[in-house]
mmCIF file with all atom_site columns, C-alpha atoms in Angstrom:
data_model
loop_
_atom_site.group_PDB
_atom_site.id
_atom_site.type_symbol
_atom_site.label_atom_id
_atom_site.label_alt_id
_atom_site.label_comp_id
_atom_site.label_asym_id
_atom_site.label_entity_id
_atom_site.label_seq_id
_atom_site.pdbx_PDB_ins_code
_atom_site.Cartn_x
_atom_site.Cartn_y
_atom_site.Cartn_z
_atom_site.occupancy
_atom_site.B_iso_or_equiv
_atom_site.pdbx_formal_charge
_atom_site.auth_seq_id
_atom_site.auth_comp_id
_atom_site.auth_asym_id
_atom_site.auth_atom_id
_atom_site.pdbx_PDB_model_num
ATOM 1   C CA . UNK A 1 1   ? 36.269  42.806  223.201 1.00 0.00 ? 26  UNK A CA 1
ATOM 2   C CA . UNK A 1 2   ? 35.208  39.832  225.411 1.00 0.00 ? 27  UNK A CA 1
ATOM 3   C CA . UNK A 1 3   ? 36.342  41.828  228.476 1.00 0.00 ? 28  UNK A CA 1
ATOM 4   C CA . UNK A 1 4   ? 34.473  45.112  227.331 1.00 0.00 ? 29  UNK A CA 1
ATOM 5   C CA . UNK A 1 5   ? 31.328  43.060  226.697 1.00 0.00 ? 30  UNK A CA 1
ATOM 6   C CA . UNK A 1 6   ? 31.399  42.143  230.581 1.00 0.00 ? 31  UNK A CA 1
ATOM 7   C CA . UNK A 1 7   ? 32.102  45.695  231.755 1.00 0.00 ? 32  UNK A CA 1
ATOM 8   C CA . UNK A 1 8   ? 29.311  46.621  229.945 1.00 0.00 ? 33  UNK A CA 1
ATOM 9   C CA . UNK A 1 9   ? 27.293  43.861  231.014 1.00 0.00 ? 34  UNK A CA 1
ATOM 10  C CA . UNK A 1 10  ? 28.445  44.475  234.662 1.00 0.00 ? 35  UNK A CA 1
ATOM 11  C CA . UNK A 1 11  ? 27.411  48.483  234.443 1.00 0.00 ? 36  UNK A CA 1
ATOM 12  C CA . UNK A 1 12  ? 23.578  47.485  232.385 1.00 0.00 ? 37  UNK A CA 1
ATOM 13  C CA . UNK A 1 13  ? 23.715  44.868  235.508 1.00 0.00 ? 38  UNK A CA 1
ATOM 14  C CA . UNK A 1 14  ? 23.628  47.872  237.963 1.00 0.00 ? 39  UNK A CA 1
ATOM 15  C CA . UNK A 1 15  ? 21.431  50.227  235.814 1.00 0.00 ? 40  UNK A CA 1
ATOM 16  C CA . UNK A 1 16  ? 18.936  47.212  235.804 1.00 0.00 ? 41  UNK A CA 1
ATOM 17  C CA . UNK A 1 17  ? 19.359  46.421  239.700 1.00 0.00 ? 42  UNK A CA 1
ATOM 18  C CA . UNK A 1 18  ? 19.301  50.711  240.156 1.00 0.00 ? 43  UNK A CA 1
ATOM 19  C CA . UNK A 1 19  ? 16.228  51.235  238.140 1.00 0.00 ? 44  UNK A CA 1
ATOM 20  C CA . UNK A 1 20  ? 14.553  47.908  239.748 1.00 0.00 ? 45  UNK A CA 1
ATOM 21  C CA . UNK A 1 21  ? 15.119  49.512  243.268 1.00 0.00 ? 46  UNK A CA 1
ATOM 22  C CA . UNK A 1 22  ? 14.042  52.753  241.949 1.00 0.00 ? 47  UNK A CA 1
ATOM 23  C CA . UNK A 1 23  ? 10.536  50.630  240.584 1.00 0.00 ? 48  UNK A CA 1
ATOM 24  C CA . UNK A 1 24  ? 10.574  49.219  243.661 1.00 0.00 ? 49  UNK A CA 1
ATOM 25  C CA . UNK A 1 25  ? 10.667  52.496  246.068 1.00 0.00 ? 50  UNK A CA 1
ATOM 26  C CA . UNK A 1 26  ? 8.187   54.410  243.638 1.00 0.00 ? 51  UNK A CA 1
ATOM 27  C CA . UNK A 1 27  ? 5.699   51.680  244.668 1.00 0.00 ? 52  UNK A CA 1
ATOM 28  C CA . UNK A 1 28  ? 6.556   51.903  247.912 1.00 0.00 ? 53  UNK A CA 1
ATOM 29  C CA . UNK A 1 29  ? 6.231   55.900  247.931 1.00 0.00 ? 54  UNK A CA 1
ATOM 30  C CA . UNK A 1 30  ? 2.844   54.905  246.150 1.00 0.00 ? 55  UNK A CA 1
ATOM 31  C CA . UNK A 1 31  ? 1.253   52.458  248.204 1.00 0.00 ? 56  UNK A CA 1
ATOM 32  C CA . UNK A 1 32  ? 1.947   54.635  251.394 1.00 0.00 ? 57  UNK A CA 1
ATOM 33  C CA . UNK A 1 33  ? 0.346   58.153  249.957 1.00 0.00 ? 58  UNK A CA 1
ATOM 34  C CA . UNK A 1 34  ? -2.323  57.206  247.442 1.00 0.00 ? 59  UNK A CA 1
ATOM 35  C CA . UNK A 1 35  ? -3.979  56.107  250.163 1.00 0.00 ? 60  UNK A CA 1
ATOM 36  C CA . UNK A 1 36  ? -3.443  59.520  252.051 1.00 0.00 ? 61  UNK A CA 1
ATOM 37  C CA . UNK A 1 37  ? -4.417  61.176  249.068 1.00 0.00 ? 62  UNK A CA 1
ATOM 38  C CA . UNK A 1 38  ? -7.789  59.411  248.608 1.00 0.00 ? 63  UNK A CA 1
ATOM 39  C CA . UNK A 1 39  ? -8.381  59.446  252.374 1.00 0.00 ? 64  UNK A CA 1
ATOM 40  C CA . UNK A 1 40  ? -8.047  63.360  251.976 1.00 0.00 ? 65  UNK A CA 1
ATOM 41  C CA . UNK A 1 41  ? -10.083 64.069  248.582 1.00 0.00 ? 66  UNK A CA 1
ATOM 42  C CA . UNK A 1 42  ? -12.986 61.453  250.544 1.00 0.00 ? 67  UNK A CA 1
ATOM 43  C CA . UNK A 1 43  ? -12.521 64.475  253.032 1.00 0.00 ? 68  UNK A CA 1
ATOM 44  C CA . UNK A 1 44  ? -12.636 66.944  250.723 1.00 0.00 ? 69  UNK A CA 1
ATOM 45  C CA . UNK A 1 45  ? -15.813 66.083  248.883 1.00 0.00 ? 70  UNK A CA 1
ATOM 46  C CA . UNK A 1 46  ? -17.378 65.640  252.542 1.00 0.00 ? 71  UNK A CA 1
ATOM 47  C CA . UNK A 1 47  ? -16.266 69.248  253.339 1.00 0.00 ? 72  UNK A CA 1
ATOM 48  C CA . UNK A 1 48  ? -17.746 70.333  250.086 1.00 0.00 ? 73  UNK A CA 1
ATOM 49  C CA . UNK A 1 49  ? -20.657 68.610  250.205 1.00 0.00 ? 74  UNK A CA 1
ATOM 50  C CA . UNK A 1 50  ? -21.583 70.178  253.984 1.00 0.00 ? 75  UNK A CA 1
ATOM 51  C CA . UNK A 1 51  ? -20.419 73.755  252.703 1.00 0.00 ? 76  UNK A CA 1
ATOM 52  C CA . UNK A 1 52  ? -23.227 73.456  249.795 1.00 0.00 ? 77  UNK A CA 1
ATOM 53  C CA . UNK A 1 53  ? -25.932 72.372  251.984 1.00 0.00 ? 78  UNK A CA 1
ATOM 54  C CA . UNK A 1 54  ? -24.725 75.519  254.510 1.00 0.00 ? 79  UNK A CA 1
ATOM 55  C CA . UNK A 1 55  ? -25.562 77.673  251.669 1.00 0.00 ? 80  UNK A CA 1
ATOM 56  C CA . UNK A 1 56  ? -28.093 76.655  250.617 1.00 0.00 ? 81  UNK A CA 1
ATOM 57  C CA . UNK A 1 57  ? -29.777 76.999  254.122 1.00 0.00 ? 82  UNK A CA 1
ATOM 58  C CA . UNK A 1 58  ? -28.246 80.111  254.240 1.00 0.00 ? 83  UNK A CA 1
ATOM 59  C CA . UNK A 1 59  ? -30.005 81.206  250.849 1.00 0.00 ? 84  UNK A CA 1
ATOM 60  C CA . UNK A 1 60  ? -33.267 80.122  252.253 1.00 0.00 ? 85  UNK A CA 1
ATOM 61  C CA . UNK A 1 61  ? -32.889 81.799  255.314 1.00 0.00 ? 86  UNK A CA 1
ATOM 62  C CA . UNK A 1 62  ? -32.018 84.915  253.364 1.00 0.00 ? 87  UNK A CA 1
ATOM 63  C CA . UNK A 1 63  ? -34.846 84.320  251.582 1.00 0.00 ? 88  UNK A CA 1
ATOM 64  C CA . UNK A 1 64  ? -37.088 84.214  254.699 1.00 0.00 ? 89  UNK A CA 1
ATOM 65  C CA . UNK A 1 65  ? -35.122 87.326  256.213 1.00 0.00 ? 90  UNK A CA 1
ATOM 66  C CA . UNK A 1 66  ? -36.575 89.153  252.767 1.00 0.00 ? 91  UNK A CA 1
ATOM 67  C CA . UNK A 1 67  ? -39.843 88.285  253.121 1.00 0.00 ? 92  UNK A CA 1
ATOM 68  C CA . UNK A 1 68  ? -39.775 89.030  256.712 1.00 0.00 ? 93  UNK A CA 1
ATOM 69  C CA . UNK A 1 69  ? -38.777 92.613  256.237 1.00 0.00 ? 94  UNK A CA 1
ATOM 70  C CA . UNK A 1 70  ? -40.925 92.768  253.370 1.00 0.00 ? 95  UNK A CA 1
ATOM 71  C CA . UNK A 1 71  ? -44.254 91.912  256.221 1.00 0.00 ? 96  UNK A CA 1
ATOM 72  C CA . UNK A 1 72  ? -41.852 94.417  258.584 1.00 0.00 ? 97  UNK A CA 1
ATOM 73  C CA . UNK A 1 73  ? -42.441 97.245  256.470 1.00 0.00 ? 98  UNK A CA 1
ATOM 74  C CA . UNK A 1 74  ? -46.087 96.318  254.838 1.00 0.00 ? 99  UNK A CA 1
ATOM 75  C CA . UNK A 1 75  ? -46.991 96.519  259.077 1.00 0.00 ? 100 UNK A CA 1
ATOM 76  C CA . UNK A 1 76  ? -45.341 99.771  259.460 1.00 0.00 ? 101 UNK A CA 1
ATOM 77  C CA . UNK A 1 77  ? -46.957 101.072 256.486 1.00 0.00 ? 102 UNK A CA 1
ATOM 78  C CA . UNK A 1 78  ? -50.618 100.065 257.993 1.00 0.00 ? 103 UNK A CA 1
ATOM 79  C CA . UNK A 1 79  ? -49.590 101.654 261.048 1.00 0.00 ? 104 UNK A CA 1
ATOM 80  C CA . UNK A 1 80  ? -48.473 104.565 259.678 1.00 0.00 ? 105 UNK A CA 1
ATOM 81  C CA . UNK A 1 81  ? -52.151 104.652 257.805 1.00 0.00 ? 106 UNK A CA 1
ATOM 82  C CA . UNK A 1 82  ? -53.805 103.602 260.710 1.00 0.00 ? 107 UNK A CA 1
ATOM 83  C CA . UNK A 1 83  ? -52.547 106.551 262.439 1.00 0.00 ? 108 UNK A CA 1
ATOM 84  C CA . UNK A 1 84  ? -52.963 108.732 260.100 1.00 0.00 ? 109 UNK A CA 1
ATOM 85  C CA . UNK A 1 85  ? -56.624 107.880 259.375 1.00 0.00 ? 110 UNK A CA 1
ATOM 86  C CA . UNK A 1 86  ? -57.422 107.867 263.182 1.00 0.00 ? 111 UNK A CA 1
ATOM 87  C CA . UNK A 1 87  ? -55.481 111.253 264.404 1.00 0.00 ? 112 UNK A CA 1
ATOM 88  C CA . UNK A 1 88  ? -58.591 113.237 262.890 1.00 0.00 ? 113 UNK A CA 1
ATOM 89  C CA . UNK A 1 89  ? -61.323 111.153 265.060 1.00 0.00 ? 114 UNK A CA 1
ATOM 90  C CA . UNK A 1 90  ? -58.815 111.338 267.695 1.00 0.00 ? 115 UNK A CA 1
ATOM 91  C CA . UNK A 1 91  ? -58.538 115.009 267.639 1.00 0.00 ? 116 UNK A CA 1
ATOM 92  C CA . UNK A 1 92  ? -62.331 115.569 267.328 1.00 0.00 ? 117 UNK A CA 1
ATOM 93  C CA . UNK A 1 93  ? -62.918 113.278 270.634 1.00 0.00 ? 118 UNK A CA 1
ATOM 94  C CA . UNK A 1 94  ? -60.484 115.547 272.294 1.00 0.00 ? 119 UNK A CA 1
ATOM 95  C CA . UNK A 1 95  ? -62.172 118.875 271.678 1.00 0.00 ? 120 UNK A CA 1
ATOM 96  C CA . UNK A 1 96  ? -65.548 117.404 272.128 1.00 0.00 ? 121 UNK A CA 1
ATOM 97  C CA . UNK A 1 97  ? -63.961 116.143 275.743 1.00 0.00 ? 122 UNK A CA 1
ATOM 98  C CA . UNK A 1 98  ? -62.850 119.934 275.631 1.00 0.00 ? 123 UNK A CA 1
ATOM 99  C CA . UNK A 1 99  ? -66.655 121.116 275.091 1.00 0.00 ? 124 UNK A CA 1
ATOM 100 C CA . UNK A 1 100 ? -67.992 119.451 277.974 1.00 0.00 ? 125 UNK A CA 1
ATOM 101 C CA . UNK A 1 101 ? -69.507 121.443 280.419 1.00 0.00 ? 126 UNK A CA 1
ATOM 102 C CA . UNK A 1 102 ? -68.262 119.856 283.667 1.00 0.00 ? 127 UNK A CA 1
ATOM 103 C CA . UNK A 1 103 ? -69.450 122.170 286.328 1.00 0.00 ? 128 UNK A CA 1
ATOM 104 C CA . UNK A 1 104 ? -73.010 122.386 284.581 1.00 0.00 ? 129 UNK A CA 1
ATOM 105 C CA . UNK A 1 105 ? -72.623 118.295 284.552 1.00 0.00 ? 130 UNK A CA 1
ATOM 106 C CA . UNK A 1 106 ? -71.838 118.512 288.479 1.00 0.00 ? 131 UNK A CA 1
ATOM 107 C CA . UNK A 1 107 ? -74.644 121.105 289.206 1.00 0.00 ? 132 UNK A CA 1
ATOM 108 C CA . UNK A 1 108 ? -76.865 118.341 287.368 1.00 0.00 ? 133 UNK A CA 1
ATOM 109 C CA . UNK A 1 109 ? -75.409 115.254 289.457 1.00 0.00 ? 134 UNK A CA 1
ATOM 110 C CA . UNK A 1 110 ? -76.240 117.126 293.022 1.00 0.00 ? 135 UNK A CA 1
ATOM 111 C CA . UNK A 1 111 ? -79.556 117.876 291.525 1.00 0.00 ? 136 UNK A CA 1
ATOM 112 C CA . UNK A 1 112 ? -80.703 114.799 291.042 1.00 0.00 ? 137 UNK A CA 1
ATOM 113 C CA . UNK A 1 113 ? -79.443 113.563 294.199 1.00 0.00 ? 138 UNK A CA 1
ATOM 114 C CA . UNK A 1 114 ? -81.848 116.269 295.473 1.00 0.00 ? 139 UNK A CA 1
ATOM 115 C CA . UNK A 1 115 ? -84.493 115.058 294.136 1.00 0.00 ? 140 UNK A CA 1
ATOM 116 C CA . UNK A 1 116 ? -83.662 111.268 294.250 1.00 0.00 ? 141 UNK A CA 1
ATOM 117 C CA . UNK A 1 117 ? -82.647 111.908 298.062 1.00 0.00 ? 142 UNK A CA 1
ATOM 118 C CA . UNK A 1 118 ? -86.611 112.093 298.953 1.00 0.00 ? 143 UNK A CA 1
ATOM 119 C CA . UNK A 1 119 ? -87.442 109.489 297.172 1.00 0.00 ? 144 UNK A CA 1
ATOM 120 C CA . UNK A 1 120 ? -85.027 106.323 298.483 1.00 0.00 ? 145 UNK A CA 1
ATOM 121 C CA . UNK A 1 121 ? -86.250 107.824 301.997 1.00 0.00 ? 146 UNK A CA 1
ATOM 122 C CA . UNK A 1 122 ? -89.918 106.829 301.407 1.00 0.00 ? 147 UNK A CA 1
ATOM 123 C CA . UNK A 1 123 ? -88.992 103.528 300.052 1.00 0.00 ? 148 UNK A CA 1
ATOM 124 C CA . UNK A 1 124 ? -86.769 102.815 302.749 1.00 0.00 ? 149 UNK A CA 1
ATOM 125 C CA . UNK A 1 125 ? -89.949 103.017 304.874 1.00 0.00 ? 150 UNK A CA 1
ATOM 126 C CA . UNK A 1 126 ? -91.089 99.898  303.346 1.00 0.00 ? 151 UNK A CA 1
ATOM 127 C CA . UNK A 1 127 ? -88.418 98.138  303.993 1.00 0.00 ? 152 UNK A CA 1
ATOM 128 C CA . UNK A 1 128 ? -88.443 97.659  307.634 1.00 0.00 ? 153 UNK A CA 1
#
């Protein structure tokens, strides 16, 4: 019995020396990544954090875009009025450009000068 009692104590002596070493390289494995791990979650949350503010940024510029097309068509709806309201006064300028009697308008011009012709010659006396 004696004898059995120190085989067993001899194999719980390596089960206790096996599981110590195991204790002992689980810390080990422990102290070298939980630092990792927290090193890379600290990265993680940075990531996350920059990727929130890039959308929202990119919400407000959407945002901005929106109202920008928004003004973009308003304009082009103006235009399109402005156009519109001005093509009839446009047209009527052009026909009334049409009615103008040009050669009756020339005819006037030389007459004038005709008559104007006589005139700057007397003054022109006075000037000397």
């Amino acid at each position: 019995m004696e004898e059995l009692m120190k085989k067993q104590l001899f194999y719980s002596r390596i089960m206790g020396m096996s599981c110590l070493g195991l204790v002992i390289l689980l810390a080990i494995s422990l102290l070298v990544v939980v630092p990792k791990v927290v090193h890379t979650v600290d990265n993680v949350n940075n990531v996350l954090v920059e990727v929130s503010d890039t959308l929202v940024t990119a919400e407000e510029s959407i945002g901005k875009l929106a109202e920008m097309s928004d003004a973009v068509k308003n304009m082009s709806g103006n235009m399109n009025n402005f156009v519109e309201d001005n093509a009839n006064q446009v047209s009527a300028v052009m026909t009334n450009i049409d009615n103008i009697d040009f050669e009756g308008l020339n005819s006037a011009i030389r007459n004038l000068g005709d008559v104007v012709e006589p005139i700057a010659k007397f003054f022109n006396v006075f000037k000397k």
